[in-house]
Amino acid sequence: MSDDSAELARGDTRHEEPAREPLPTPQLQQTAASRFLQVELELNAHLRRLAFSLPVRHVYNPLEYAWDPHRCYVDKFCRAGQSVLFLGMNPGPFGMAQTGVPFGEVRSVVDWLKVTGEVGHPHNEHPKRRITGLACTQKEVSGSRFWGFFRKLCGEPDLFFKHCFVHNLCPLIFISASGKNLTPPELPAAEREALLALCDIALCQAVEALGVTMVIGVGRVAEQRARRALSAAGVTVRVEGIMHPSPRNPLANKGWEEVAKAKLSELGVLSLLSNV
């Protein structure tokens, strides 16, 4: 048995994706988008060195195989002067895992954000979690609720992105042998902390590159992680949170939009986004 086969037999899953060429240095100083993309490329390089044990059997990184639409999203919508960063935790199997866009439910990405690009395949793809990219027909409820809310509120993407940007703390998706989506809190503790320590550093770099003054965690886990990471690094930014739109959350199923709207009004963000 080869060393690689022995590792797989032990359930040791290494995250291996083809390396992306770094962006040319002169371009990196020009825009918020280029600075942000460089942070992500550097995070990718660190994440490739991690290994994950059971229950993880498959690790996808859409910032590798879905880089084209992800870069399209960042180039179109990451802009100087944005003051608010909405922060999710990590990709969903039918959202960012397919499109490379945070909360990236396909119809929202294609029809409203007008993001395009070729999507490849992750290394060691699970047969129950195939990547079909922008042709995916499975609906991601969280993403549909998230972007659908801002579409109704703003009308056009430019109004939203004049003030806001959306990002995930961790770009990786974790899948068990059965095909179950595993969230970072479900990983073995030492592996989770090694992962999130890298993501924390990248978040601080991203916040400084973007120059935002408020980070809004989408869900309590993202909010708490952001508050801890930014405070520890001495990054002066306000950290708040809104309820996660996940269908696993009974309260979100009772009317997430109204809860989100009330919270954003309280935070002073809603008035920035009204198209009235």
PDB file of C-alpha atoms in Angstrom:
ATOM      1  CA  MET A   1       0.000   0.000   0.000  1.00  0.00           C
ATOM      2  CA  SER A   2       1.389   3.425  -0.922  1.00  0.00           C
ATOM      3  CA  ASP A   3       1.800   6.199   1.649  1.00  0.00           C
ATOM      4  CA  ASP A   4      -1.139   8.096   0.083  1.00  0.00           C
ATOM      5  CA  SER A   5      -3.339   4.987   0.198  1.00  0.00           C
ATOM      6  CA  ALA A   6      -2.394   4.366   3.801  1.00  0.00           C
ATOM      7  CA  GLU A   7      -3.382   7.931   4.695  1.00  0.00           C
ATOM      8  CA  LEU A   8      -6.774   7.533   3.037  1.00  0.00           C
ATOM      9  CA  ALA A   9      -7.307   4.256   4.836  1.00  0.00           C
ATOM     10  CA  ARG A  10      -6.761   6.088   8.117  1.00  0.00           C
ATOM     11  CA  GLY A  11      -9.228   8.746   7.041  1.00  0.00           C
ATOM     12  CA  ASP A  12      -6.513  11.363   6.580  1.00  0.00           C
ATOM     13  CA  THR A  13      -7.877  13.720   3.929  1.00  0.00           C
ATOM     14  CA  ARG A  14      -5.430  16.220   2.519  1.00  0.00           C
ATOM     15  CA  HIS A  15      -6.714  19.290   0.759  1.00  0.00           C
ATOM     16  CA  GLU A  16      -5.041  19.192  -2.641  1.00  0.00           C
ATOM     17  CA  GLU A  17      -5.970  21.540  -5.476  1.00  0.00           C
ATOM     18  CA  PRO A  18      -3.904  22.868  -8.376  1.00  0.00           C
ATOM     19  CA  ALA A  19      -1.981  25.938  -7.318  1.00  0.00           C
ATOM     20  CA  ARG A  20      -3.074  29.290  -8.723  1.00  0.00           C
ATOM     21  CA  GLU A  21      -0.512  31.688 -10.076  1.00  0.00           C
ATOM     22  CA  PRO A  22      -0.091  34.727  -7.789  1.00  0.00           C
ATOM     23  CA  LEU A  23      -1.376  38.002  -9.118  1.00  0.00           C
ATOM     24  CA  PRO A  24       1.244  40.362 -10.551  1.00  0.00           C
ATOM     25  CA  THR A  25       2.591  42.588  -7.780  1.00  0.00           C
ATOM     26  CA  PRO A  26       2.105  45.970  -9.536  1.00  0.00           C
ATOM     27  CA  GLN A  27      -1.614  45.267 -10.020  1.00  0.00           C
ATOM     28  CA  LEU A  28      -2.097  44.449  -6.339  1.00  0.00           C
ATOM     29  CA  GLN A  29      -1.607  48.042  -5.252  1.00  0.00           C
ATOM     30  CA  GLN A  30      -4.284  49.412  -7.541  1.00  0.00           C
ATOM     31  CA  THR A  31      -7.677  48.293  -6.277  1.00  0.00           C
ATOM     32  CA  ALA A  32      -9.523  46.959  -3.254  1.00  0.00           C
ATOM     33  CA  ALA A  33     -10.467  43.938  -5.360  1.00  0.00           C
ATOM     34  CA  SER A  34      -6.872  43.036  -6.202  1.00  0.00           C
ATOM     35  CA  ARG A  35      -5.774  43.408  -2.584  1.00  0.00           C
ATOM     36  CA  PHE A  36      -8.671  41.222  -1.466  1.00  0.00           C
ATOM     37  CA  LEU A  37      -7.901  38.528  -4.055  1.00  0.00           C
ATOM     38  CA  GLN A  38      -4.276  38.420  -2.958  1.00  0.00           C
ATOM     39  CA  VAL A  39      -5.365  37.750   0.637  1.00  0.00           C
ATOM     40  CA  GLU A  40      -7.468  34.844  -0.619  1.00  0.00           C
ATOM     41  CA  LEU A  41      -4.653  33.418  -2.750  1.00  0.00           C
ATOM     42  CA  GLU A  42      -2.314  33.494   0.231  1.00  0.00           C
ATOM     43  CA  LEU A  43      -4.935  31.772   2.393  1.00  0.00           C
ATOM     44  CA  ASN A  44      -5.351  29.077  -0.263  1.00  0.00           C
ATOM     45  CA  ALA A  45      -1.612  28.375  -0.141  1.00  0.00           C
ATOM     46  CA  HIS A  46      -1.767  27.831   3.624  1.00  0.00           C
ATOM     47  CA  LEU A  47      -4.927  25.715   3.480  1.00  0.00           C
ATOM     48  CA  ARG A  48      -3.341  23.273   1.013  1.00  0.00           C
ATOM     49  CA  ARG A  49      -0.965  22.184   3.770  1.00  0.00           C
ATOM     50  CA  LEU A  50      -3.733  21.090   6.139  1.00  0.00           C
ATOM     51  CA  ALA A  51      -4.946  17.520   6.570  1.00  0.00           C
ATOM     52  CA  PHE A  52      -8.310  16.447   7.994  1.00  0.00           C
ATOM     53  CA  SER A  53      -9.256  13.160   9.628  1.00  0.00           C
ATOM     54  CA  LEU A  54     -12.608  11.425  10.074  1.00  0.00           C
ATOM     55  CA  PRO A  55     -15.445  12.286   9.898  1.00  0.00           C
ATOM     56  CA  VAL A  56     -14.088  14.366   6.970  1.00  0.00           C
ATOM     57  CA  ARG A  57     -13.483  12.356   3.801  1.00  0.00           C
ATOM     58  CA  HIS A  58     -13.733  15.044   1.112  1.00  0.00           C
ATOM     59  CA  VAL A  59     -12.585  18.684   1.152  1.00  0.00           C
ATOM     60  CA  TYR A  60     -13.645  21.139  -1.554  1.00  0.00           C
ATOM     61  CA  ASN A  61     -12.219  24.621  -2.050  1.00  0.00           C
ATOM     62  CA  PRO A  62     -14.301  26.648  -4.528  1.00  0.00           C
ATOM     63  CA  LEU A  63     -11.608  29.334  -4.470  1.00  0.00           C
ATOM     64  CA  GLU A  64      -9.593  26.814  -6.465  1.00  0.00           C
ATOM     65  CA  TYR A  65     -11.957  25.054  -8.896  1.00  0.00           C
ATOM     66  CA  ALA A  66     -14.499  27.932  -9.104  1.00  0.00           C
ATOM     67  CA  TRP A  67     -11.914  30.717  -9.172  1.00  0.00           C
ATOM     68  CA  ASP A  68     -13.246  32.151 -12.449  1.00  0.00           C
ATOM     69  CA  PRO A  69     -16.729  33.105 -11.181  1.00  0.00           C
ATOM     70  CA  HIS A  70     -15.307  34.014  -7.781  1.00  0.00           C
ATOM     71  CA  ARG A  71     -12.880  36.449  -9.330  1.00  0.00           C
ATOM     72  CA  CYS A  72     -15.678  37.803 -11.531  1.00  0.00           C
ATOM     73  CA  TYR A  73     -17.711  38.459  -8.358  1.00  0.00           C
ATOM     74  CA  VAL A  74     -14.827  40.186  -6.586  1.00  0.00           C
ATOM     75  CA  ASP A  75     -13.762  42.232  -9.611  1.00  0.00           C
ATOM     76  CA  LYS A  76     -17.337  43.436 -10.180  1.00  0.00           C
ATOM     77  CA  PHE A  77     -18.366  44.183  -6.632  1.00  0.00           C
ATOM     78  CA  CYS A  78     -15.374  44.679  -4.316  1.00  0.00           C
ATOM     79  CA  ARG A  79     -14.916  48.455  -4.316  1.00  0.00           C
ATOM     80  CA  ALA A  80     -13.212  51.240  -2.456  1.00  0.00           C
ATOM     81  CA  GLY A  81     -15.490  53.034  -0.012  1.00  0.00           C
ATOM     82  CA  GLN A  82     -17.538  50.052   1.142  1.00  0.00           C
ATOM     83  CA  SER A  83     -18.184  50.300   4.870  1.00  0.00           C
ATOM     84  CA  VAL A  84     -19.962  47.023   5.740  1.00  0.00           C
ATOM     85  CA  LEU A  85     -18.738  43.444   5.365  1.00  0.00           C
ATOM     86  CA  PHE A  86     -21.310  40.674   5.714  1.00  0.00           C
ATOM     87  CA  LEU A  87     -19.466  37.563   6.879  1.00  0.00           C
ATOM     88  CA  GLY A  88     -20.683  33.991   6.508  1.00  0.00           C
ATOM     89  CA  MET A  89     -18.939  30.954   7.952  1.00  0.00           C
ATOM     90  CA  ASN A  90     -18.179  28.606   5.036  1.00  0.00           C
ATOM     91  CA  PRO A  91     -19.726  27.461   1.725  1.00  0.00           C
ATOM     92  CA  GLY A  92     -22.954  25.513   1.384  1.00  0.00           C
ATOM     93  CA  PRO A  93     -23.003  22.496  -0.976  1.00  0.00           C
ATOM     94  CA  PHE A  94     -25.447  24.097  -3.422  1.00  0.00           C
ATOM     95  CA  GLY A  95     -24.310  27.694  -3.030  1.00  0.00           C
ATOM     96  CA  MET A  96     -20.717  28.859  -2.976  1.00  0.00           C
ATOM     97  CA  ALA A  97     -19.521  25.281  -3.521  1.00  0.00           C
ATOM     98  CA  GLN A  98     -21.151  25.489  -6.972  1.00  0.00           C
ATOM     99  CA  THR A  99     -20.667  29.150  -7.878  1.00  0.00           C
ATOM    100  CA  GLY A 100     -17.670  30.510  -5.971  1.00  0.00           C
ATOM    101  CA  VAL A 101     -19.856  33.311  -4.573  1.00  0.00           C
ATOM    102  CA  PRO A 102     -20.705  33.579  -0.834  1.00  0.00           C
ATOM    103  CA  PHE A 103     -24.307  32.504  -0.208  1.00  0.00           C
ATOM    104  CA  GLY A 104     -24.165  31.851  -3.950  1.00  0.00           C
ATOM    105  CA  GLU A 105     -27.495  30.289  -4.814  1.00  0.00           C
ATOM    106  CA  VAL A 106     -27.305  29.805  -8.573  1.00  0.00           C
ATOM    107  CA  ARG A 107     -30.300  31.843  -9.700  1.00  0.00           C
ATOM    108  CA  SER A 108     -29.251  34.833  -7.608  1.00  0.00           C
ATOM    109  CA  VAL A 109     -25.692  34.617  -8.893  1.00  0.00           C
ATOM    110  CA  VAL A 110     -26.681  34.268 -12.553  1.00  0.00           C
ATOM    111  CA  ASP A 111     -29.830  36.394 -12.766  1.00  0.00           C
ATOM    112  CA  TRP A 112     -29.145  39.215 -10.296  1.00  0.00           C
ATOM    113  CA  LEU A 113     -25.385  39.422  -9.788  1.00  0.00           C
ATOM    114  CA  LYS A 114     -24.704  38.481 -13.433  1.00  0.00           C
ATOM    115  CA  VAL A 115     -21.592  36.548 -12.417  1.00  0.00           C
ATOM    116  CA  THR A 116     -20.064  34.329 -15.092  1.00  0.00           C
ATOM    117  CA  GLY A 117     -17.103  31.980 -15.357  1.00  0.00           C
ATOM    118  CA  GLU A 118     -16.028  28.407 -15.828  1.00  0.00           C
ATOM    119  CA  VAL A 119     -16.322  26.023 -12.875  1.00  0.00           C
ATOM    120  CA  GLY A 120     -14.123  22.951 -12.715  1.00  0.00           C
ATOM    121  CA  HIS A 121     -14.147  20.070 -10.236  1.00  0.00           C
ATOM    122  CA  PRO A 122     -12.541  19.511  -6.839  1.00  0.00           C
ATOM    123  CA  HIS A 123     -10.014  16.792  -6.231  1.00  0.00           C
ATOM    124  CA  ASN A 124     -11.661  13.578  -4.970  1.00  0.00           C
ATOM    125  CA  GLU A 125     -15.280  14.547  -5.658  1.00  0.00           C
ATOM    126  CA  HIS A 126     -18.001  12.778  -3.653  1.00  0.00           C
ATOM    127  CA  PRO A 127     -20.523  10.981  -5.916  1.00  0.00           C
ATOM    128  CA  LYS A 128     -23.417  12.506  -3.936  1.00  0.00           C
ATOM    129  CA  ARG A 129     -21.953  16.013  -3.979  1.00  0.00           C
ATOM    130  CA  ARG A 130     -21.111  16.589  -7.619  1.00  0.00           C
ATOM    131  CA  ILE A 131     -20.110  20.066  -8.740  1.00  0.00           C
ATOM    132  CA  THR A 132     -22.145  21.216 -11.735  1.00  0.00           C
ATOM    133  CA  GLY A 133     -21.344  24.906 -11.330  1.00  0.00           C
ATOM    134  CA  LEU A 134     -23.707  27.539 -12.694  1.00  0.00           C
ATOM    135  CA  ALA A 135     -25.813  24.741 -14.207  1.00  0.00           C
ATOM    136  CA  CYS A 136     -26.698  23.416 -10.723  1.00  0.00           C
ATOM    137  CA  THR A 137     -30.478  23.055 -10.347  1.00  0.00           C
ATOM    138  CA  GLN A 138     -30.533  22.390  -6.595  1.00  0.00           C
ATOM    139  CA  LYS A 139     -31.710  25.395  -4.588  1.00  0.00           C
ATOM    140  CA  GLU A 140     -29.609  26.708  -1.709  1.00  0.00           C
ATOM    141  CA  VAL A 141     -32.245  28.075   0.674  1.00  0.00           C
ATOM    142  CA  SER A 142     -29.873  30.194   2.756  1.00  0.00           C
ATOM    143  CA  GLY A 143     -28.455  31.887  -0.322  1.00  0.00           C
ATOM    144  CA  SER A 144     -31.853  32.347  -1.903  1.00  0.00           C
ATOM    145  CA  ARG A 145     -33.108  34.070   1.242  1.00  0.00           C
ATOM    146  CA  PHE A 146     -29.970  36.179   1.695  1.00  0.00           C
ATOM    147  CA  TRP A 147     -29.619  37.544  -1.833  1.00  0.00           C
ATOM    148  CA  GLY A 148     -33.384  37.572  -2.413  1.00  0.00           C
ATOM    149  CA  PHE A 149     -33.787  39.888   0.568  1.00  0.00           C
ATOM    150  CA  PHE A 150     -31.219  42.368  -0.710  1.00  0.00           C
ATOM    151  CA  ARG A 151     -32.598  42.153  -4.234  1.00  0.00           C
ATOM    152  CA  LYS A 152     -36.020  43.217  -2.958  1.00  0.00           C
ATOM    153  CA  LEU A 153     -34.503  45.890  -0.764  1.00  0.00           C
ATOM    154  CA  CYS A 154     -32.057  47.399  -3.249  1.00  0.00           C
ATOM    155  CA  GLY A 155     -33.475  46.583  -6.652  1.00  0.00           C
ATOM    156  CA  GLU A 156     -30.071  46.605  -8.356  1.00  0.00           C
ATOM    157  CA  PRO A 157     -26.788  45.100  -7.119  1.00  0.00           C
ATOM    158  CA  ASP A 158     -24.942  48.418  -7.438  1.00  0.00           C
ATOM    159  CA  LEU A 159     -26.926  49.943  -4.581  1.00  0.00           C
ATOM    160  CA  PHE A 160     -26.036  47.077  -2.253  1.00  0.00           C
ATOM    161  CA  PHE A 161     -22.379  46.960  -3.251  1.00  0.00           C
ATOM    162  CA  LYS A 162     -21.944  50.710  -3.033  1.00  0.00           C
ATOM    163  CA  HIS A 163     -21.852  50.203   0.724  1.00  0.00           C
ATOM    164  CA  CYS A 164     -21.488  46.463   1.368  1.00  0.00           C
ATOM    165  CA  PHE A 165     -19.514  43.373   0.436  1.00  0.00           C
ATOM    166  CA  VAL A 166     -20.055  39.688   1.300  1.00  0.00           C
ATOM    167  CA  HIS A 167     -17.377  37.186   2.252  1.00  0.00           C
ATOM    168  CA  ASN A 168     -16.990  33.828   4.020  1.00  0.00           C
ATOM    169  CA  LEU A 169     -14.562  33.322   6.886  1.00  0.00           C
ATOM    170  CA  CYS A 170     -13.557  29.870   5.630  1.00  0.00           C
ATOM    171  CA  PRO A 171     -13.628  28.910   1.926  1.00  0.00           C
ATOM    172  CA  LEU A 172     -13.604  25.142   2.473  1.00  0.00           C
ATOM    173  CA  ILE A 173     -16.532  22.723   2.464  1.00  0.00           C
ATOM    174  CA  PHE A 174     -16.215  19.436   4.358  1.00  0.00           C
ATOM    175  CA  ILE A 175     -18.059  16.260   3.405  1.00  0.00           C
ATOM    176  CA  SER A 176     -18.370  12.960   5.263  1.00  0.00           C
ATOM    177  CA  ALA A 177     -18.243   9.486   3.705  1.00  0.00           C
ATOM    178  CA  SER A 178     -22.053   9.478   3.496  1.00  0.00           C
ATOM    179  CA  GLY A 179     -22.132  12.832   1.680  1.00  0.00           C
ATOM    180  CA  LYS A 180     -23.203  14.852   4.704  1.00  0.00           C
ATOM    181  CA  ASN A 181     -22.101  18.479   4.794  1.00  0.00           C
ATOM    182  CA  LEU A 182     -19.948  19.055   7.883  1.00  0.00           C
ATOM    183  CA  THR A 183     -19.585  22.542   9.362  1.00  0.00           C
ATOM    184  CA  PRO A 184     -16.305  23.695  10.956  1.00  0.00           C
ATOM    185  CA  PRO A 185     -17.691  23.229  14.511  1.00  0.00           C
ATOM    186  CA  GLU A 186     -18.124  19.521  13.677  1.00  0.00           C
ATOM    187  CA  LEU A 187     -14.427  19.007  12.897  1.00  0.00           C
ATOM    188  CA  PRO A 188     -11.999  17.499  15.430  1.00  0.00           C
ATOM    189  CA  ALA A 189     -10.992  20.293  17.804  1.00  0.00           C
ATOM    190  CA  ALA A 190      -7.283  20.507  16.948  1.00  0.00           C
ATOM    191  CA  GLU A 191      -7.961  20.451  13.206  1.00  0.00           C
ATOM    192  CA  ARG A 192     -10.728  23.029  13.543  1.00  0.00           C
ATOM    193  CA  GLU A 193      -8.511  25.427  15.471  1.00  0.00           C
ATOM    194  CA  ALA A 194      -5.604  25.035  13.027  1.00  0.00           C
ATOM    195  CA  LEU A 195      -8.011  25.813  10.172  1.00  0.00           C
ATOM    196  CA  LEU A 196      -9.720  28.755  11.814  1.00  0.00           C
ATOM    197  CA  ALA A 197      -6.451  30.279  13.012  1.00  0.00           C
ATOM    198  CA  LEU A 198      -5.439  30.655   9.354  1.00  0.00           C
ATOM    199  CA  CYS A 199      -8.890  31.970   8.422  1.00  0.00           C
ATOM    200  CA  ASP A 200      -8.776  34.477  11.294  1.00  0.00           C
ATOM    201  CA  ILE A 201      -5.509  35.928  10.001  1.00  0.00           C
ATOM    202  CA  ALA A 202      -6.926  36.195   6.481  1.00  0.00           C
ATOM    203  CA  LEU A 203     -10.085  37.881   7.800  1.00  0.00           C
ATOM    204  CA  CYS A 204      -8.037  40.551   9.552  1.00  0.00           C
ATOM    205  CA  GLN A 205      -6.042  41.121   6.371  1.00  0.00           C
ATOM    206  CA  ALA A 206      -9.222  41.298   4.295  1.00  0.00           C
ATOM    207  CA  VAL A 207     -10.869  43.801   6.642  1.00  0.00           C
ATOM    208  CA  GLU A 208      -7.804  46.029   6.504  1.00  0.00           C
ATOM    209  CA  ALA A 209      -7.556  45.685   2.709  1.00  0.00           C
ATOM    210  CA  LEU A 210     -11.212  46.634   2.284  1.00  0.00           C
ATOM    211  CA  GLY A 211     -11.203  49.412   4.871  1.00  0.00           C
ATOM    212  CA  VAL A 212     -14.693  48.542   6.166  1.00  0.00           C
ATOM    213  CA  THR A 213     -15.837  49.935   9.507  1.00  0.00           C
ATOM    214  CA  MET A 214     -18.408  47.254  10.364  1.00  0.00           C
ATOM    215  CA  VAL A 215     -18.400  43.467  10.095  1.00  0.00           C
ATOM    216  CA  ILE A 216     -21.806  41.775  10.337  1.00  0.00           C
ATOM    217  CA  GLY A 217     -21.583  38.071  11.071  1.00  0.00           C
ATOM    218  CA  VAL A 218     -24.359  36.096   9.402  1.00  0.00           C
ATOM    219  CA  GLY A 219     -25.111  33.675  12.210  1.00  0.00           C
ATOM    220  CA  ARG A 220     -23.784  33.595  15.753  1.00  0.00           C
ATOM    221  CA  VAL A 221     -20.728  31.436  14.989  1.00  0.00           C
ATOM    222  CA  ALA A 222     -19.408  33.820  12.328  1.00  0.00           C
ATOM    223  CA  GLU A 223     -20.136  36.842  14.518  1.00  0.00           C
ATOM    224  CA  GLN A 224     -18.332  35.400  17.533  1.00  0.00           C
ATOM    225  CA  ARG A 225     -15.361  34.239  15.503  1.00  0.00           C
ATOM    226  CA  ALA A 226     -15.015  37.618  13.813  1.00  0.00           C
ATOM    227  CA  ARG A 227     -15.218  39.497  17.108  1.00  0.00           C
ATOM    228  CA  ARG A 228     -12.561  37.285  18.666  1.00  0.00           C
ATOM    229  CA  ALA A 229     -10.182  37.388  15.697  1.00  0.00           C
ATOM    230  CA  LEU A 230     -10.390  41.115  15.019  1.00  0.00           C
ATOM    231  CA  SER A 231     -10.137  42.071  18.676  1.00  0.00           C
ATOM    232  CA  ALA A 232      -7.107  39.812  19.222  1.00  0.00           C
ATOM    233  CA  ALA A 233      -5.374  41.346  16.204  1.00  0.00           C
ATOM    234  CA  GLY A 234      -6.123  44.898  17.337  1.00  0.00           C
ATOM    235  CA  VAL A 235      -8.178  45.677  14.235  1.00  0.00           C
ATOM    236  CA  THR A 236     -10.505  48.554  15.076  1.00  0.00           C
ATOM    237  CA  VAL A 237     -13.843  47.664  13.535  1.00  0.00           C
ATOM    238  CA  ARG A 238     -17.382  47.297  14.843  1.00  0.00           C
ATOM    239  CA  VAL A 239     -18.616  43.680  14.892  1.00  0.00           C
ATOM    240  CA  GLU A 240     -22.326  42.912  14.918  1.00  0.00           C
ATOM    241  CA  GLY A 241     -24.520  40.017  13.823  1.00  0.00           C
ATOM    242  CA  ILE A 242     -27.760  39.027  12.133  1.00  0.00           C
ATOM    243  CA  MET A 243     -29.655  35.776  12.243  1.00  0.00           C
ATOM    244  CA  HIS A 244     -28.535  33.099   9.795  1.00  0.00           C
ATOM    245  CA  PRO A 245     -31.153  32.410   7.074  1.00  0.00           C
ATOM    246  CA  SER A 246     -30.573  28.647   7.198  1.00  0.00           C
ATOM    247  CA  PRO A 247     -33.658  26.420   6.937  1.00  0.00           C
ATOM    248  CA  ARG A 248     -32.157  24.478   9.868  1.00  0.00           C
ATOM    249  CA  ASN A 249     -33.003  27.510  12.004  1.00  0.00           C
ATOM    250  CA  PRO A 250     -36.696  27.362  13.052  1.00  0.00           C
ATOM    251  CA  LEU A 251     -36.776  31.102  13.729  1.00  0.00           C
ATOM    252  CA  ALA A 252     -35.471  31.854  10.244  1.00  0.00           C
ATOM    253  CA  ASN A 253     -38.252  29.724   8.789  1.00  0.00           C
ATOM    254  CA  LYS A 254     -40.833  31.896  10.566  1.00  0.00           C
ATOM    255  CA  GLY A 255     -39.760  35.087   8.810  1.00  0.00           C
ATOM    256  CA  TRP A 256     -36.038  35.704   8.398  1.00  0.00           C
ATOM    257  CA  GLU A 257     -36.492  38.807   6.248  1.00  0.00           C
ATOM    258  CA  GLU A 258     -38.403  40.728   8.899  1.00  0.00           C
ATOM    259  CA  VAL A 259     -35.856  39.803  11.585  1.00  0.00           C
ATOM    260  CA  ALA A 260     -32.964  40.802   9.328  1.00  0.00           C
ATOM    261  CA  LYS A 261     -34.658  44.039   8.331  1.00  0.00           C
ATOM    262  CA  ALA A 262     -35.253  45.041  11.955  1.00  0.00           C
ATOM    263  CA  LYS A 263     -31.657  44.281  12.918  1.00  0.00           C
ATOM    264  CA  LEU A 264     -30.184  46.168   9.961  1.00  0.00           C
ATOM    265  CA  SER A 265     -32.397  49.144  10.803  1.00  0.00           C
ATOM    266  CA  GLU A 266     -31.093  49.046  14.362  1.00  0.00           C
ATOM    267  CA  LEU A 267     -27.505  48.986  13.074  1.00  0.00           C
ATOM    268  CA  GLY A 268     -28.082  51.933  10.746  1.00  0.00           C
ATOM    269  CA  VAL A 269     -27.442  49.832   7.616  1.00  0.00           C
ATOM    270  CA  LEU A 270     -30.991  49.626   6.288  1.00  0.00           C
ATOM    271  CA  SER A 271     -31.133  53.330   5.380  1.00  0.00           C
ATOM    272  CA  LEU A 272     -28.076  52.872   3.142  1.00  0.00           C
ATOM    273  CA  LEU A 273     -29.786  50.159   1.117  1.00  0.00           C
ATOM    274  CA  SER A 274     -33.307  51.414   0.493  1.00  0.00           C
ATOM    275  CA  ASN A 275     -34.137  52.077  -3.147  1.00  0.00           C
ATOM    276  CA  VAL A 276     -37.113  54.221  -2.173  1.00  0.00           C
TER     277      VAL A 276
END
